[in-house]
Amino acid sequence: AIIPVRVNREGSTYEESTMFSGYPAKRPWYPFTGNLYQEVIPSANDGYPYPIKVLFLHMGTPVFSTPAGHRQIAILKNPKIVPLFIACDILIGETSMFADYVFPDTTYLERWESPGASTPAMLSTLSKVRQPVIGPLPEIVKVDGMDMPINMEAILIALGKKLRLPGFGKDALGPGKNFDHQDDWYLKNVANIAMGDKEGDSVPAADKNEMDLFRVARSHLPKSVFDEDRWMNAAGADYWPHVVYVLNRGGRFEDAHKMYKADMQAHPFSGIFQVFVERVASGRNSISGQQFDGLPVLEGPSFSDGKRIVKEADYPFQLITFKEIFGGQSRTMPMDQWLSELCPGNAILLNHSDADKLGLSNGERVRLSSVTNPSGSFDLGNGEIRHVEGIVKALEGLRPGVVAVAWHFGHWASGSRDMSVDGSLVKGNPRRSRGFTPNPVMLEHTIARNVCLTDPIGGSASFNDTYVKIVRI
């Protein structure tokens, strides 16, 4: 059988591919990972295992959010490497600003999503359902005659129909079950949640009071979003009252008293807990050719060729990052005006003893640099140079030898600067560019110098293994 290889080589084994030509491979392979976000664009740059023709980006900004992500700017600017770049976003971000086409998207308040089951830490069973609570901010568009908000789903439905792909349009989801609107997909998903995994496992049907509440609560939504007949047809008339029951509650949630049977968990882990993972032990590092260890072993961070990361005299401080309690992903702070007033910018946090040794006082401005970015600067692609620098804040609650920087700040797009959209000037808000991002000084890969250090087994990007120098400005 022909096994397709993804451009970032996740889930594929180097030795089993037609690319195998001994060690080291041109770039690392990651047979055990998923969602290897940071490797997609750099791999396209090297054309390994193949070049790309189109890049489609949704709800992400790897240039800003990944360590050493600034290295991707030159790649995205080169049409020979990325001939067509399409982005779908709620704003023009640090990555989508390089796209040939930027399509609007809907926010979490305007869209459907079904995140599914909870984390293993939850002792009761549940399935969350995200649903539109306000009308769409972007335009309503027609896709094959059907009105819907413009977003990622609308784009995919339009493309699928234009290309006559299977799985779109008439009878795509079964006889008499068309896929013409976003509702057609998501409400069937909710119906599955409502009816359960086995016979007799459904939630109760909504009664008249619940149905009335359901309609009133959505009466403000435009018909392109909420049309009861369309929703009922998408879910199935027999399932509809049960679907309404789930939607009124934002998901399906098991009663708390069912978490335990006597003094035991009602839903214990039933899989195999492997202390020795044979599949990992049989794999090899595609750079060094060495077999991985199938046992949990304590190893310090290293490059993919096995060379250990060590603290050098010129770079004595270990850099770590964190998220402020009122900042989640990149679209909370400093995008949110109220939250950014609580914390206008970030600082370079270090222990008082380290600040004293360096002769630094609170409020002094310093720059960070590293082995792979000794200047502590990066080019935005338009000749504008940015520096990884900020003010010092000394405190006792940090281990000596460690430098910490909150990661939300330092945007150079995302509404922070003026943009021309279809010939119209959209004014930026400089408040959004306050502070700085520490990611450009984080370690780059020794073999493929256009990507950050990456765990060869789990595939995680390294945010905490870089040693830096602190220089007074």
Tab-separated table of C-alpha atoms in Angstrom:
chain	number	residue	atom	x	y	z
A	1	ALA	CA	0.000	0.000	0.000
A	2	ILE	CA	1.127	3.547	-0.721
A	3	ILE	CA	1.468	5.440	2.554
A	4	PRO	CA	1.277	9.218	2.082
A	5	VAL	CA	3.947	11.276	3.828
A	6	ARG	CA	3.003	14.672	5.226
A	7	VAL	CA	5.216	17.608	4.419
A	8	ASN	CA	6.326	17.801	8.077
A	9	ARG	CA	6.948	14.015	8.089
A	10	GLU	CA	4.920	13.424	11.232
A	11	GLY	CA	3.563	9.914	11.612
A	12	SER	CA	5.984	8.567	8.986
A	13	THR	CA	9.084	6.430	9.394
A	14	TYR	CA	12.187	7.509	7.515
A	15	GLU	CA	13.517	3.977	7.007
A	16	GLU	CA	10.231	2.831	5.442
A	17	SER	CA	10.042	5.736	2.996
A	18	THR	CA	11.430	6.060	-0.516
A	19	MET	CA	13.465	9.019	0.823
A	20	PHE	CA	15.704	6.761	2.901
A	21	SER	CA	19.369	7.170	1.957
A	22	GLY	CA	21.209	6.544	5.195
A	23	TYR	CA	21.929	8.856	8.100
A	24	PRO	CA	21.589	11.699	8.681
A	25	ALA	CA	18.321	12.482	6.889
A	26	LYS	CA	18.046	15.933	5.336
A	27	ARG	CA	15.575	16.943	8.051
A	28	PRO	CA	14.317	15.034	11.105
A	29	TRP	CA	11.393	12.618	10.763
A	30	TYR	CA	8.807	12.335	13.535
A	31	PRO	CA	7.094	8.923	13.419
A	32	PHE	CA	5.325	9.255	16.792
A	33	THR	CA	3.946	12.797	16.692
A	34	GLY	CA	0.839	14.705	15.667
A	35	ASN	CA	0.239	18.390	15.038
A	36	LEU	CA	3.865	19.227	14.298
A	37	TYR	CA	2.950	22.849	13.687
A	38	GLN	CA	6.403	24.400	13.596
A	39	GLU	CA	7.789	22.127	10.850
A	40	VAL	CA	5.320	22.731	7.993
A	41	ILE	CA	6.622	25.971	6.477
A	42	PRO	CA	10.353	25.274	7.059
A	43	SER	CA	9.964	21.840	5.427
A	44	ALA	CA	8.287	23.451	2.414
A	45	ASN	CA	11.278	25.774	2.141
A	46	ASP	CA	13.637	22.815	1.794
A	47	GLY	CA	11.250	20.923	-0.495
A	48	TYR	CA	11.701	17.943	1.797
A	49	PRO	CA	10.103	15.534	1.310
A	50	TYR	CA	8.497	17.631	-1.460
A	51	PRO	CA	7.756	21.284	-2.336
A	52	ILE	CA	4.268	22.708	-1.906
A	53	LYS	CA	1.973	24.564	-4.307
A	54	VAL	CA	-0.556	26.033	-1.869
A	55	LEU	CA	-0.403	26.923	1.812
A	56	PHE	CA	-3.740	27.273	3.637
A	57	LEU	CA	-3.561	28.777	7.117
A	58	HIS	CA	-6.463	28.885	9.558
A	59	MET	CA	-6.566	30.313	13.074
A	60	GLY	CA	-2.828	30.379	13.657
A	61	THR	CA	0.348	32.418	13.365
A	62	PRO	CA	3.471	30.241	13.455
A	63	VAL	CA	5.729	33.215	12.647
A	64	PHE	CA	4.795	34.795	15.974
A	65	SER	CA	3.893	31.865	18.197
A	66	THR	CA	6.658	29.326	17.602
A	67	PRO	CA	10.258	29.560	18.836
A	68	ALA	CA	12.479	30.990	16.094
A	69	GLY	CA	9.300	31.553	14.078
A	70	HIS	CA	10.765	34.714	12.563
A	71	ARG	CA	12.863	32.441	10.343
A	72	GLN	CA	9.680	31.651	8.405
A	73	ILE	CA	9.190	35.250	7.216
A	74	ALA	CA	11.670	34.985	4.340
A	75	ILE	CA	10.086	31.671	3.306
A	76	LEU	CA	6.571	33.118	3.138
A	77	LYS	CA	7.812	36.108	1.124
A	78	ASN	CA	9.287	33.861	-1.588
A	79	PRO	CA	6.669	32.930	-4.242
A	80	LYS	CA	8.984	30.266	-5.639
A	81	ILE	CA	8.692	28.380	-2.347
A	82	VAL	CA	5.075	29.259	-1.504
A	83	PRO	CA	3.411	30.002	-4.863
A	84	LEU	CA	-0.021	30.589	-3.322
A	85	PHE	CA	-0.755	31.464	0.295
A	86	ILE	CA	-4.374	31.622	1.473
A	87	ALA	CA	-5.265	32.559	5.048
A	88	CYS	CA	-8.553	32.587	6.922
A	89	ASP	CA	-8.421	34.691	10.065
A	90	ILE	CA	-10.344	37.116	12.265
A	91	LEU	CA	-7.501	39.605	11.814
A	92	ILE	CA	-4.375	40.158	9.759
A	93	GLY	CA	-1.789	38.469	11.924
A	94	GLU	CA	1.983	38.176	11.910
A	95	THR	CA	1.730	35.227	9.516
A	96	SER	CA	-1.435	35.931	7.517
A	97	MET	CA	-0.040	39.393	6.638
A	98	PHE	CA	2.094	37.599	4.035
A	99	ALA	CA	-0.867	35.809	2.410
A	100	ASP	CA	-1.981	36.410	-1.175
A	101	TYR	CA	-5.602	36.199	-0.035
A	102	VAL	CA	-6.987	36.741	3.459
A	103	PHE	CA	-10.555	35.551	4.010
A	104	PRO	CA	-12.521	36.675	7.074
A	105	ASP	CA	-13.350	34.178	9.786
A	106	THR	CA	-15.802	34.037	12.678
A	107	THR	CA	-14.787	34.254	16.337
A	108	TYR	CA	-15.644	31.748	19.054
A	109	LEU	CA	-18.837	33.712	19.820
A	110	GLU	CA	-20.048	33.519	16.220
A	111	ARG	CA	-19.253	29.962	15.226
A	112	TRP	CA	-19.908	26.294	15.726
A	113	GLU	CA	-17.304	23.984	17.171
A	114	SER	CA	-17.483	20.640	18.893
A	115	PRO	CA	-14.353	20.188	20.991
A	116	GLY	CA	-15.618	16.789	22.049
A	117	ALA	CA	-14.730	14.871	25.175
A	118	SER	CA	-13.032	16.312	28.220
A	119	THR	CA	-9.487	15.821	29.444
A	120	PRO	CA	-8.651	12.654	31.409
A	121	ALA	CA	-8.572	14.746	34.600
A	122	MET	CA	-12.384	14.985	34.495
A	123	LEU	CA	-13.973	12.083	36.352
A	124	SER	CA	-17.396	12.466	34.725
A	125	THR	CA	-18.197	12.072	31.046
A	126	LEU	CA	-19.003	15.178	29.060
A	127	SER	CA	-19.009	16.601	25.549
A	128	LYS	CA	-18.913	20.364	25.044
A	129	VAL	CA	-20.665	22.097	22.153
A	130	ARG	CA	-19.769	25.600	21.018
A	131	GLN	CA	-22.555	27.348	19.116
A	132	PRO	CA	-23.237	30.849	17.740
A	133	VAL	CA	-24.453	33.297	20.390
A	134	ILE	CA	-24.171	36.486	18.333
A	135	GLY	CA	-24.674	37.279	14.669
A	136	PRO	CA	-21.610	37.222	12.429
A	137	LEU	CA	-19.406	40.302	12.293
A	138	PRO	CA	-18.100	39.561	8.766
A	139	GLU	CA	-20.303	39.403	5.689
A	140	ILE	CA	-23.066	36.978	4.853
A	141	VAL	CA	-22.181	35.257	1.589
A	142	LYS	CA	-23.985	32.941	-0.798
A	143	VAL	CA	-22.471	29.530	-1.375
A	144	ASP	CA	-24.336	27.704	-4.133
A	145	GLY	CA	-27.392	29.864	-3.350
A	146	MET	CA	-27.241	29.256	0.424
A	147	ASP	CA	-26.700	32.194	2.803
A	148	MET	CA	-24.057	31.701	5.510
A	149	PRO	CA	-21.404	33.700	7.371
A	150	ILE	CA	-18.070	33.858	5.586
A	151	ASN	CA	-15.562	31.764	7.521
A	152	MET	CA	-13.368	28.717	7.130
A	153	GLU	CA	-16.351	26.371	6.762
A	154	ALA	CA	-17.952	28.531	4.048
A	155	ILE	CA	-14.656	28.566	2.131
A	156	LEU	CA	-14.265	24.783	2.302
A	157	ILE	CA	-17.876	24.153	1.232
A	158	ALA	CA	-17.482	26.568	-1.685
A	159	LEU	CA	-14.198	25.010	-2.775
A	160	GLY	CA	-15.528	21.480	-2.353
A	161	LYS	CA	-18.528	22.190	-4.552
A	162	LYS	CA	-16.518	24.115	-7.152
A	163	LEU	CA	-14.076	21.227	-7.449
A	164	ARG	CA	-16.942	18.693	-7.370
A	165	LEU	CA	-15.319	16.806	-4.542
A	166	PRO	CA	-17.189	13.896	-2.941
A	167	GLY	CA	-18.615	14.694	0.478
A	168	PHE	CA	-20.207	18.006	-0.532
A	169	GLY	CA	-23.665	18.859	-1.824
A	170	LYS	CA	-26.574	16.559	-2.539
A	171	ASP	CA	-26.701	13.281	-0.581
A	172	ALA	CA	-23.131	13.891	0.600
A	173	LEU	CA	-23.895	12.720	4.147
A	174	GLY	CA	-26.248	9.914	3.121
A	175	PRO	CA	-29.405	9.559	1.044
A	176	GLY	CA	-31.464	12.719	1.485
A	177	LYS	CA	-28.783	14.238	3.734
A	178	ASN	CA	-27.182	17.086	1.845
A	179	PHE	CA	-24.095	19.034	2.868
A	180	ASP	CA	-24.868	22.581	1.755
A	181	HIS	CA	-24.534	24.591	4.969
A	182	GLN	CA	-22.288	24.592	8.020
A	183	ASP	CA	-25.293	23.532	10.111
A	184	ASP	CA	-25.530	20.271	8.181
A	185	TRP	CA	-22.242	19.096	9.636
A	186	TYR	CA	-22.336	20.459	13.169
A	187	LEU	CA	-25.933	19.575	14.037
A	188	LYS	CA	-25.395	15.960	13.035
A	189	ASN	CA	-22.447	16.021	15.378
A	190	VAL	CA	-24.692	17.310	18.170
A	191	ALA	CA	-27.257	14.612	17.345
A	192	ASN	CA	-24.578	11.967	17.878
A	193	ILE	CA	-23.792	13.479	21.273
A	194	ALA	CA	-27.478	13.677	22.199
A	195	MET	CA	-28.321	10.076	21.285
A	196	GLY	CA	-25.294	8.533	23.013
A	197	ASP	CA	-23.066	5.611	22.170
A	198	LYS	CA	-25.559	2.817	22.710
A	199	GLU	CA	-29.280	2.057	22.734
A	200	GLY	CA	-31.130	3.825	25.539
A	201	ASP	CA	-28.270	6.244	26.190
A	202	SER	CA	-29.935	9.380	24.814
A	203	VAL	CA	-30.558	12.588	26.730
A	204	PRO	CA	-34.215	13.479	27.459
A	205	ALA	CA	-36.261	15.218	24.794
A	206	ALA	CA	-36.797	18.934	25.324
A	207	ASP	CA	-40.322	19.736	26.533
A	208	LYS	CA	-42.442	22.729	25.437
A	209	ASN	CA	-40.832	25.114	27.940
A	210	GLU	CA	-37.376	24.117	26.783
A	211	MET	CA	-38.354	24.521	23.143
A	212	ASP	CA	-39.747	28.002	23.827
A	213	LEU	CA	-36.580	28.967	25.698
A	214	PHE	CA	-34.477	27.640	22.836
A	215	ARG	CA	-36.301	29.779	20.259
A	216	VAL	CA	-36.318	32.964	22.344
A	217	ALA	CA	-32.627	32.658	23.153
A	218	ARG	CA	-31.795	32.577	19.424
A	219	SER	CA	-34.387	35.028	18.140
A	220	HIS	CA	-31.735	37.731	17.662
A	221	LEU	CA	-29.691	35.619	15.225
A	222	PRO	CA	-30.069	36.160	11.461
A	223	LYS	CA	-31.649	33.424	9.391
A	224	SER	CA	-28.315	32.655	7.789
A	225	VAL	CA	-27.228	31.445	11.241
A	226	PHE	CA	-30.404	30.245	12.969
A	227	ASP	CA	-33.252	28.775	10.952
A	228	GLU	CA	-35.182	26.252	13.045
A	229	ASP	CA	-36.447	24.309	10.055
A	230	ARG	CA	-32.958	24.081	8.576
A	231	TRP	CA	-31.467	23.076	11.924
A	232	MET	CA	-34.142	20.425	12.510
A	233	ASN	CA	-33.665	19.007	9.023
A	234	ALA	CA	-29.899	18.900	9.537
A	235	ALA	CA	-30.201	17.085	12.872
A	236	GLY	CA	-33.102	14.855	11.871
A	237	ALA	CA	-36.689	15.380	13.021
A	238	ASP	CA	-36.647	12.345	15.342
A	239	TYR	CA	-33.492	13.563	17.064
A	240	TRP	CA	-34.404	17.239	17.150
A	241	PRO	CA	-35.923	17.501	20.682
A	242	HIS	CA	-32.896	15.694	22.091
A	243	VAL	CA	-30.558	18.002	20.166
A	244	VAL	CA	-32.326	21.051	21.621
A	245	TYR	CA	-31.837	19.605	25.113
A	246	VAL	CA	-28.064	19.471	24.491
A	247	LEU	CA	-27.855	22.900	22.855
A	248	ASN	CA	-29.732	24.551	25.739
A	249	ARG	CA	-27.004	23.272	28.080
A	250	GLY	CA	-23.991	23.915	25.860
A	251	GLY	CA	-23.180	20.230	25.709
A	252	ARG	CA	-23.856	16.947	27.443
A	253	PHE	CA	-22.710	16.617	31.048
A	254	GLU	CA	-22.981	13.555	33.255
A	255	ASP	CA	-24.388	14.124	36.756
A	256	ALA	CA	-21.607	14.668	39.287
A	257	HIS	CA	-22.812	11.885	41.576
A	258	LYS	CA	-22.028	9.379	38.814
A	259	MET	CA	-18.291	10.052	39.024
A	260	TYR	CA	-17.907	7.306	41.642
A	261	LYS	CA	-19.234	3.842	42.405
A	262	ALA	CA	-18.869	3.508	46.157
A	263	ASP	CA	-15.304	4.686	46.787
A	264	MET	CA	-14.020	3.807	43.285
A	265	GLN	CA	-13.998	5.834	40.083
A	266	ALA	CA	-16.924	4.995	37.844
A	267	HIS	CA	-14.852	5.494	34.688
A	268	PRO	CA	-11.399	4.055	35.432
A	269	PHE	CA	-8.649	4.013	32.838
A	270	SER	CA	-9.104	0.778	30.909
A	271	GLY	CA	-6.197	0.915	28.487
A	272	ILE	CA	-2.685	-0.455	28.786
A	273	PHE	CA	-0.217	1.634	30.766
A	274	GLN	CA	3.092	0.926	29.079
A	275	VAL	CA	6.277	1.381	31.062
A	276	PHE	CA	8.187	0.005	28.075
A	277	VAL	CA	6.888	1.259	24.709
A	278	GLU	CA	8.001	-1.229	22.091
A	279	ARG	CA	6.955	0.930	19.153
A	280	VAL	CA	9.221	3.766	20.305
A	281	ALA	CA	12.089	1.390	21.139
A	282	SER	CA	11.972	-0.017	17.602
A	283	GLY	CA	12.269	3.455	16.064
A	284	ARG	CA	15.432	5.342	15.189
A	285	ASN	CA	16.480	8.941	15.288
A	286	SER	CA	16.574	9.911	11.596
A	287	ILE	CA	19.574	12.189	12.121
A	288	SER	CA	21.865	10.096	14.307
A	289	GLY	CA	20.545	6.662	13.330
A	290	GLN	CA	20.449	5.685	17.013
A	291	GLN	CA	17.505	3.715	18.367
A	292	PHE	CA	15.174	5.472	20.765
A	293	ASP	CA	14.831	4.170	24.305
A	294	GLY	CA	11.461	2.581	24.987
A	295	LEU	CA	11.787	3.191	28.731
A	296	PRO	CA	11.218	6.465	30.599
A	297	VAL	CA	14.733	7.826	30.961
A	298	LEU	CA	16.028	11.117	32.301
A	299	GLU	CA	17.898	12.976	29.583
A	300	GLY	CA	18.861	16.589	29.314
A	301	PRO	CA	17.691	18.567	26.263
A	302	SER	CA	19.727	17.951	23.133
A	303	PHE	CA	19.815	18.705	19.440
A	304	SER	CA	18.545	16.052	17.023
A	305	ASP	CA	22.081	14.832	16.340
A	306	GLY	CA	22.434	13.992	20.038
A	307	LYS	CA	24.617	16.946	21.001
A	308	ARG	CA	23.619	18.123	24.469
A	309	ILE	CA	22.529	21.680	25.128
A	310	VAL	CA	24.869	23.161	27.693
A	311	LYS	CA	25.141	26.502	29.402
A	312	GLU	CA	27.989	28.489	27.906
A	313	ALA	CA	29.911	31.209	29.728
A	314	ASP	CA	28.662	33.905	27.363
A	315	TYR	CA	25.024	32.811	27.761
A	316	PRO	CA	24.526	32.040	31.463
A	317	PHE	CA	20.762	32.483	31.942
A	318	GLN	CA	18.079	29.912	31.125
A	319	LEU	CA	15.099	31.477	29.364
A	320	ILE	CA	11.569	30.325	30.161
A	321	THR	CA	8.214	31.722	29.078
A	322	PHE	CA	4.757	31.715	30.613
A	323	LYS	CA	1.218	32.965	30.109
A	324	GLU	CA	-0.216	35.656	32.325
A	325	ILE	CA	-3.353	34.573	34.176
A	326	PHE	CA	-5.466	37.012	32.142
A	327	GLY	CA	-3.865	36.093	28.839
A	328	GLY	CA	-4.599	32.835	27.073
A	329	GLN	CA	-3.700	32.563	23.408
A	330	SER	CA	-2.730	35.443	21.144
A	331	ARG	CA	-6.256	36.842	20.849
A	332	THR	CA	-6.842	37.812	24.479
A	333	MET	CA	-4.153	40.178	25.700
A	334	PRO	CA	-3.097	42.700	24.435
A	335	MET	CA	-5.950	42.487	21.910
A	336	ASP	CA	-8.504	43.009	24.662
A	337	GLN	CA	-8.537	46.656	25.762
A	338	TRP	CA	-9.632	45.976	29.357
A	339	LEU	CA	-7.128	43.197	29.957
A	340	SER	CA	-4.273	45.210	28.499
A	341	GLU	CA	-5.001	47.995	30.958
A	342	LEU	CA	-4.320	45.501	33.765
A	343	CYS	CA	-0.975	44.602	32.201
A	344	PRO	CA	0.161	47.054	29.483
A	345	GLY	CA	3.365	45.178	28.656
A	346	ASN	CA	5.776	42.459	29.697
A	347	ALA	CA	9.169	42.611	31.370
A	348	ILE	CA	12.349	40.583	31.706
A	349	LEU	CA	11.948	38.886	35.072
A	350	LEU	CA	15.020	37.755	37.000
A	351	ASN	CA	16.056	37.096	40.552
A	352	HIS	CA	17.221	40.019	42.669
A	353	SER	CA	20.625	38.376	43.181
A	354	ASP	CA	21.188	38.148	39.398
A	355	ALA	CA	20.106	41.759	38.911
A	356	ASP	CA	22.565	42.846	41.617
A	357	LYS	CA	25.446	40.910	40.015
A	358	LEU	CA	24.729	42.601	36.680
A	359	GLY	CA	24.250	45.992	38.309
A	360	LEU	CA	20.701	46.264	36.960
A	361	SER	CA	17.818	48.135	38.541
A	362	ASN	CA	14.085	47.796	37.950
A	363	GLY	CA	13.020	49.664	34.845
A	364	GLU	CA	16.382	49.491	33.069
A	365	ARG	CA	16.214	48.354	29.459
A	366	VAL	CA	18.166	45.256	28.402
A	367	ARG	CA	18.434	42.976	25.368
A	368	LEU	CA	18.438	39.173	25.224
A	369	SER	CA	20.553	37.161	22.781
A	370	SER	CA	21.446	33.512	22.284
A	371	VAL	CA	23.879	31.217	20.472
A	372	THR	CA	21.640	31.037	17.388
A	373	ASN	CA	20.639	34.710	17.528
A	374	PRO	CA	23.681	36.549	18.933
A	375	SER	CA	22.353	39.986	17.887
A	376	GLY	CA	19.032	39.480	19.667
A	377	SER	CA	17.219	40.954	16.644
A	378	PHE	CA	15.123	39.915	13.665
A	379	ASP	CA	13.930	41.368	10.333
A	380	LEU	CA	10.196	41.717	9.705
A	381	GLY	CA	10.813	41.256	5.995
A	382	ASN	CA	10.383	44.900	5.075
A	383	GLY	CA	13.721	46.136	6.370
A	384	GLU	CA	12.316	46.910	9.815
A	385	ILE	CA	14.514	45.393	12.510
A	386	ARG	CA	13.054	44.437	15.873
A	387	HIS	CA	15.002	43.605	19.009
A	388	VAL	CA	14.308	41.165	21.816
A	389	GLU	CA	14.541	43.740	24.547
A	390	GLY	CA	12.501	45.065	27.447
A	391	ILE	CA	12.684	46.441	30.948
A	392	VAL	CA	14.072	44.600	33.953
A	393	LYS	CA	11.871	43.524	36.826
A	394	ALA	CA	13.738	41.867	39.708
A	395	LEU	CA	11.918	39.644	42.195
A	396	GLU	CA	12.483	36.827	44.673
A	397	GLY	CA	9.979	34.385	43.217
A	398	LEU	CA	12.266	33.141	40.468
A	399	ARG	CA	15.234	30.794	40.735
A	400	PRO	CA	18.651	32.451	40.289
A	401	GLY	CA	20.035	31.813	36.829
A	402	VAL	CA	16.590	31.855	35.206
A	403	VAL	CA	15.020	34.603	33.079
A	404	ALA	CA	11.241	34.583	32.500
A	405	VAL	CA	9.238	36.495	29.886
A	406	ALA	CA	5.453	36.506	29.339
A	407	TRP	CA	4.790	35.626	25.721
A	408	HIS	CA	1.612	37.567	24.783
A	409	PHE	CA	3.322	40.787	23.763
A	410	GLY	CA	5.389	42.327	20.992
A	411	HIS	CA	2.965	42.062	18.075
A	412	TRP	CA	3.894	43.765	14.805
A	413	ALA	CA	0.565	42.986	13.113
A	414	SER	CA	-2.748	41.782	14.663
A	415	GLY	CA	-4.217	45.282	14.510
A	416	SER	CA	-1.117	47.002	15.870
A	417	ARG	CA	-0.182	48.881	12.690
A	418	ASP	CA	-1.898	50.559	9.757
A	419	MET	CA	-2.953	48.182	6.978
A	420	SER	CA	-4.260	48.802	3.484
A	421	VAL	CA	-7.184	46.493	2.702
A	422	ASP	CA	-8.604	46.697	-0.835
A	423	GLY	CA	-7.264	50.219	-1.114
A	424	SER	CA	-8.771	51.384	2.183
A	425	LEU	CA	-6.621	52.349	5.140
A	426	VAL	CA	-7.383	50.493	8.367
A	427	LYS	CA	-5.764	52.331	11.256
A	428	GLY	CA	-3.775	50.268	13.729
A	429	ASN	CA	-3.683	50.563	17.492
A	430	PRO	CA	-0.054	50.902	18.693
A	431	ARG	CA	-1.167	49.698	22.143
A	432	ARG	CA	-1.263	46.178	20.713
A	433	SER	CA	2.457	46.246	19.897
A	434	ARG	CA	3.617	46.995	23.425
A	435	GLY	CA	6.264	44.791	24.970
A	436	PHE	CA	8.304	42.226	23.071
A	437	THR	CA	8.301	38.584	22.058
A	438	PRO	CA	11.112	36.341	23.361
A	439	ASN	CA	10.662	33.647	20.688
A	440	PRO	CA	13.245	34.922	18.137
A	441	VAL	CA	16.182	34.201	20.479
A	442	MET	CA	15.100	30.644	21.194
A	443	LEU	CA	17.355	27.891	19.903
A	444	GLU	CA	17.265	26.907	16.274
A	445	HIS	CA	17.848	23.410	14.984
A	446	THR	CA	21.473	22.509	14.249
A	447	ILE	CA	20.701	20.537	11.060
A	448	ALA	CA	17.799	22.565	9.653
A	449	ARG	CA	18.547	26.099	10.767
A	450	ASN	CA	15.136	27.486	9.799
A	451	VAL	CA	13.161	25.854	12.608
A	452	CYS	CA	13.267	25.663	16.384
A	453	LEU	CA	14.592	22.873	18.540
A	454	THR	CA	12.003	20.072	18.572
A	455	ASP	CA	11.508	16.958	20.702
A	456	PRO	CA	12.319	13.998	18.377
A	457	ILE	CA	9.701	11.723	19.977
A	458	GLY	CA	6.862	13.946	21.203
A	459	GLY	CA	7.381	16.698	18.637
A	460	SER	CA	6.994	19.572	21.106
A	461	ALA	CA	8.627	22.885	20.245
A	462	SER	CA	11.227	23.876	22.820
A	463	PHE	CA	10.280	27.006	24.768
A	464	ASN	CA	12.433	26.434	27.849
A	465	ASP	CA	15.838	25.090	26.795
A	466	THR	CA	17.598	28.240	25.565
A	467	TYR	CA	20.412	29.998	27.415
A	468	VAL	CA	20.640	33.733	26.894
A	469	LYS	CA	22.862	36.736	27.559
A	470	ILE	CA	21.504	39.916	29.179
A	471	VAL	CA	23.026	43.153	27.865
A	472	ARG	CA	22.177	46.635	29.135
A	473	ILE	CA	20.942	48.956	26.366
